[in-house]
mmCIF file of C-alpha atoms in Angstrom:
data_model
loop_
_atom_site.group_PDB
_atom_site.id
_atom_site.type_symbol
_atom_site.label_atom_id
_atom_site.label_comp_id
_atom_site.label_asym_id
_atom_site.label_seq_id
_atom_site.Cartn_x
_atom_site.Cartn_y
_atom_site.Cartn_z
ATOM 1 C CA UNK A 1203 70.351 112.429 80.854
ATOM 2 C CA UNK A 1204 73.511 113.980 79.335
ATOM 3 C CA UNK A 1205 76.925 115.016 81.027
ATOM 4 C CA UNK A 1206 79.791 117.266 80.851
ATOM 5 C CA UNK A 1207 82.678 114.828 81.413
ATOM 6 C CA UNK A 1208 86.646 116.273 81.467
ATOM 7 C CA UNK A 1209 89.838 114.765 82.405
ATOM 8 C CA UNK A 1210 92.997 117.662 83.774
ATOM 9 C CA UNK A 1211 95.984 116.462 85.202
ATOM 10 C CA UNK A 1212 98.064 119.082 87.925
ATOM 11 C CA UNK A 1213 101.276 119.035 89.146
ATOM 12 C CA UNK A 1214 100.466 119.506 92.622
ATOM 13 C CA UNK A 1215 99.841 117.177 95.189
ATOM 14 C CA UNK A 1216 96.416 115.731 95.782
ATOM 15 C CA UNK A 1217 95.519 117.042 99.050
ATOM 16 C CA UNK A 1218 96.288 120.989 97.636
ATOM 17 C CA UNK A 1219 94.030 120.055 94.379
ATOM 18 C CA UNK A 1220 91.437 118.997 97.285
ATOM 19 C CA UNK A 1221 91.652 122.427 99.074
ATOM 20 C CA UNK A 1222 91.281 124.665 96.034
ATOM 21 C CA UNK A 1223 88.208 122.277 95.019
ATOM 22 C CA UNK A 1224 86.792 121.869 98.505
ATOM 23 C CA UNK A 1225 86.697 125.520 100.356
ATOM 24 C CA UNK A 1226 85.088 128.691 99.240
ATOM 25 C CA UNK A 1227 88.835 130.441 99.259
ATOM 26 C CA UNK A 1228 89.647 128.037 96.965
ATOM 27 C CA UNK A 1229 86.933 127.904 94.729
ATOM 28 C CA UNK A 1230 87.519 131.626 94.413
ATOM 29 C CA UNK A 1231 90.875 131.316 92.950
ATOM 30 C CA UNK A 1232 90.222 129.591 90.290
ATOM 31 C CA UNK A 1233 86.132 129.510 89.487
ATOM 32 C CA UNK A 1234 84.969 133.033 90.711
ATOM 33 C CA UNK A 1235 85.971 135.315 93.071
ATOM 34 C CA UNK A 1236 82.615 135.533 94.721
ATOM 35 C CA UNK A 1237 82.403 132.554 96.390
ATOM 36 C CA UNK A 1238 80.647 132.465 99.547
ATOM 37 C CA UNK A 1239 79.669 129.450 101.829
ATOM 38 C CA UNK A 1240 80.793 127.511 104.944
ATOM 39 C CA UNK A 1241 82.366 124.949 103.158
ATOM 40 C CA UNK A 1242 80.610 122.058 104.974
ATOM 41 C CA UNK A 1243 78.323 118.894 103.507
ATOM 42 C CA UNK A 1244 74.947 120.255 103.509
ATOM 43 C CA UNK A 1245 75.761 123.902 103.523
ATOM 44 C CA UNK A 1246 75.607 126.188 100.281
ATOM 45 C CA UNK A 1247 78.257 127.349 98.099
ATOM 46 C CA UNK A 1248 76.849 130.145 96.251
ATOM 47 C CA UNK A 1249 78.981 131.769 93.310
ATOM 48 C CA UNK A 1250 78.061 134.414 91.446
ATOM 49 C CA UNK A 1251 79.848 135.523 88.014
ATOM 50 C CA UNK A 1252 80.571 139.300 86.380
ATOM 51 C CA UNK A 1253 81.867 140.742 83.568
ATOM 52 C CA UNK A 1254 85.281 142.708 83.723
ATOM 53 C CA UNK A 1255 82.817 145.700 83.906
ATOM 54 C CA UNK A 1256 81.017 144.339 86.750
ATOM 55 C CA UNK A 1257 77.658 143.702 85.321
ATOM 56 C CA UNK A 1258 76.133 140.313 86.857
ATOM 57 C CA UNK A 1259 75.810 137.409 84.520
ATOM 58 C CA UNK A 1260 74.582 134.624 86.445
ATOM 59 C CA UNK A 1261 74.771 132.795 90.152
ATOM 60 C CA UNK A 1262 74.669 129.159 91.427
ATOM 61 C CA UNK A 1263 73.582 127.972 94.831
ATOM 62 C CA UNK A 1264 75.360 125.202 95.371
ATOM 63 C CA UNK A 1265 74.550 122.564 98.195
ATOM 64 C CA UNK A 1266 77.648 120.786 99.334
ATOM 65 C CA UNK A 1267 76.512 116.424 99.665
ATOM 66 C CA UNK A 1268 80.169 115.159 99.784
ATOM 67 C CA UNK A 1269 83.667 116.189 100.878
ATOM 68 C CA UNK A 1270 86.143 113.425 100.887
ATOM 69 C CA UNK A 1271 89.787 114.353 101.509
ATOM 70 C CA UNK A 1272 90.832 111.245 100.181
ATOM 71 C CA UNK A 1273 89.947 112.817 96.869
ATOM 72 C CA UNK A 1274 86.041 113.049 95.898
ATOM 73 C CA UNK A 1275 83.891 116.884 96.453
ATOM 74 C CA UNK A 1276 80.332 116.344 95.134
ATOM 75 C CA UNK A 1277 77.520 119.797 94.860
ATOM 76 C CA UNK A 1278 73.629 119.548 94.206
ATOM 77 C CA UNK A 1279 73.479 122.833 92.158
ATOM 78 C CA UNK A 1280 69.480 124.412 93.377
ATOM 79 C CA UNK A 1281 69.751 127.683 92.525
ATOM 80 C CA UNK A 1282 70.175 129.104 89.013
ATOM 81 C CA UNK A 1283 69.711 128.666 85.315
ATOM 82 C CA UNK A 1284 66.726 125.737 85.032
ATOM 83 C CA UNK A 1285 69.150 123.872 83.177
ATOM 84 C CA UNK A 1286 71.840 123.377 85.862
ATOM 85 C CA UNK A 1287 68.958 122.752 88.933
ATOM 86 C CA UNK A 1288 69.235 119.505 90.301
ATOM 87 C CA UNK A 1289 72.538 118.468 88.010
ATOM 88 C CA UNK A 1290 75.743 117.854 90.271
ATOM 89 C CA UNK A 1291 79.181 118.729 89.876
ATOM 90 C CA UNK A 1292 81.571 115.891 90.623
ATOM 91 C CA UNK A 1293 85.041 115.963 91.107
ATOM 92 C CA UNK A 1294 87.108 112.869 91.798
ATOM 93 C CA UNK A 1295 91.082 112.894 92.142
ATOM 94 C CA UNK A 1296 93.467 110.182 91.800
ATOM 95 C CA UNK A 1297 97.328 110.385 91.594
ATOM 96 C CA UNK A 1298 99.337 109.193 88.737
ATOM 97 C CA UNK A 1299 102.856 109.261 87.734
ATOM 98 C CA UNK A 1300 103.172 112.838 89.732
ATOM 99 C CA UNK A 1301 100.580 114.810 88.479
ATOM 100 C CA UNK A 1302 96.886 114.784 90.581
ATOM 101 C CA UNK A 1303 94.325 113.760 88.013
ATOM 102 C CA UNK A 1304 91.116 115.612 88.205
ATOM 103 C CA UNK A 1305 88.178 113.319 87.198
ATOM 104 C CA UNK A 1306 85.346 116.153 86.552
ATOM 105 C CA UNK A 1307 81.867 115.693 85.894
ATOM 106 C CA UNK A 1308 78.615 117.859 85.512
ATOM 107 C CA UNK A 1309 76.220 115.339 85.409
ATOM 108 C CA UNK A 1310 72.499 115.219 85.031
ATOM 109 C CA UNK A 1311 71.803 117.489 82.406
ATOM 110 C CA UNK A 1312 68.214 116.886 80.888
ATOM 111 C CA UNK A 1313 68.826 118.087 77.152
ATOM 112 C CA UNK A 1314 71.734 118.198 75.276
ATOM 113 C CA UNK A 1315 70.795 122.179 74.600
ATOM 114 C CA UNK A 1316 72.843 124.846 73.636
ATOM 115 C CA UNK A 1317 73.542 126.036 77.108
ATOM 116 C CA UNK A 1318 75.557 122.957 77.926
ATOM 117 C CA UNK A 1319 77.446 123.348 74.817
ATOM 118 C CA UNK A 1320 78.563 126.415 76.435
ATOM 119 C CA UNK A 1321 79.055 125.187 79.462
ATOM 120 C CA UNK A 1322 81.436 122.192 78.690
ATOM 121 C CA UNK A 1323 84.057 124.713 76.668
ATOM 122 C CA UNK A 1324 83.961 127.172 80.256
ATOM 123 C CA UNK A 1325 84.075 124.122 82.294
ATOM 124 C CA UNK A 1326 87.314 123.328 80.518
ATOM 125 C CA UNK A 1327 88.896 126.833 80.730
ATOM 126 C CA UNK A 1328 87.928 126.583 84.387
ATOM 127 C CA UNK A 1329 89.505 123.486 85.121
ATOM 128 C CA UNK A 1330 92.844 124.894 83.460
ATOM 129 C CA UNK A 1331 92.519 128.225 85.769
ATOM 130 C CA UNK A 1332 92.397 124.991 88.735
ATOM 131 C CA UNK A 1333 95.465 123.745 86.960
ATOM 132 C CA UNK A 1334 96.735 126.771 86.641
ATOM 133 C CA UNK A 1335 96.033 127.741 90.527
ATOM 134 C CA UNK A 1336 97.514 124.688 92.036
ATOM 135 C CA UNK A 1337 100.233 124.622 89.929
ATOM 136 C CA UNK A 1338 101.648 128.337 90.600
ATOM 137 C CA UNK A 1339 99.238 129.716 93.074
ATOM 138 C CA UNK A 1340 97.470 132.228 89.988
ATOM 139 C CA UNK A 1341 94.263 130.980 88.633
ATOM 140 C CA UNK A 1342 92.181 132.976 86.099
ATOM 141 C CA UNK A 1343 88.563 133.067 87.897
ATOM 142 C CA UNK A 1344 85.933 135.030 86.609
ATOM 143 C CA UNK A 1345 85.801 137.807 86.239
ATOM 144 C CA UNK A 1346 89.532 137.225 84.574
ATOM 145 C CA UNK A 1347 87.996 134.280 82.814
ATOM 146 C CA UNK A 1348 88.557 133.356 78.714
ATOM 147 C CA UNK A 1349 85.287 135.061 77.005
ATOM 148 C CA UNK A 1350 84.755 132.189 74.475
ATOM 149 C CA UNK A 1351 81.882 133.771 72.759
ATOM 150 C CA UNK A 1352 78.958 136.664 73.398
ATOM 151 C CA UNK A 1353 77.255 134.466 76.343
ATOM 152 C CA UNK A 1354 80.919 135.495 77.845
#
């Protein structure tokens, strides 16, 4: 197994890092604006991404196992590309010297393939749209994302 492992440090306090991170509102300010879900452990988050033209480029169904306001939001992704099913995205935070560090993980790849080469550089322009968002309340989701390349 093989992970997507980043580090991104906000200055915003821990428990508005936790919102944007642990509700579908939130989510959609920063990852994609449509984000739908209850927001609940063992409910789905699903998110589905377009182009600035509107043409669909993928989903996720996401299934919520752990939301921790002291700092830790954990998702079983089981719907989407076969290479993200049964993986989770992890997110732990932890404050230190005034900025809320964002421990992030996407764990449980199978390969090291392509696709999660991809993935890693738009998980990082992500996590500075979160950055971004809790810092000055505008994130970049998709479909205002950074193309990095023809896969968008």
């Amino acid at each position: 197994m093989v992970d997507i492992l980043h580090r991104v440090g906000a200055l915003a306090p821990r428990e508005k890092v936790y919102e944007a991170i642990a509700t579908p509102h939130g989510v959609a300010s920063w990852w994609t604006k449509d984000t739908t879900g209850e927001g609940t452990v063992g409910s789905t988050l699903t998110t589905t991404f377009n182009d600035a033209a509107g043409k669909r480029l993928g989903f996720f169904e996401l299934e919520i196992t752990e939301l921790d306001p002291a700092g830790s939001v954990d998702w079983l992704v089981t719907g989407g590309p076969d290479e993200w099913i049964g993986t989770h995205i992890h997110f732990d935070l932890k404050e230190e010297d005034g900025f809320t560090i964002v421990l992030f993980g996407h764990t449980g790849w199978k390969e090291p393939v392509e696709f999660m080469n991809h993935c890693s550089t738009k998980w990082a322009t992500f996590l500075m749209s979160l950055k971004r968002f809790v810092e000055t309340g505008t994130g970049e989701p998709s479909p205002h994302d950074v193309q990095i390349s023809n896969w968008h």
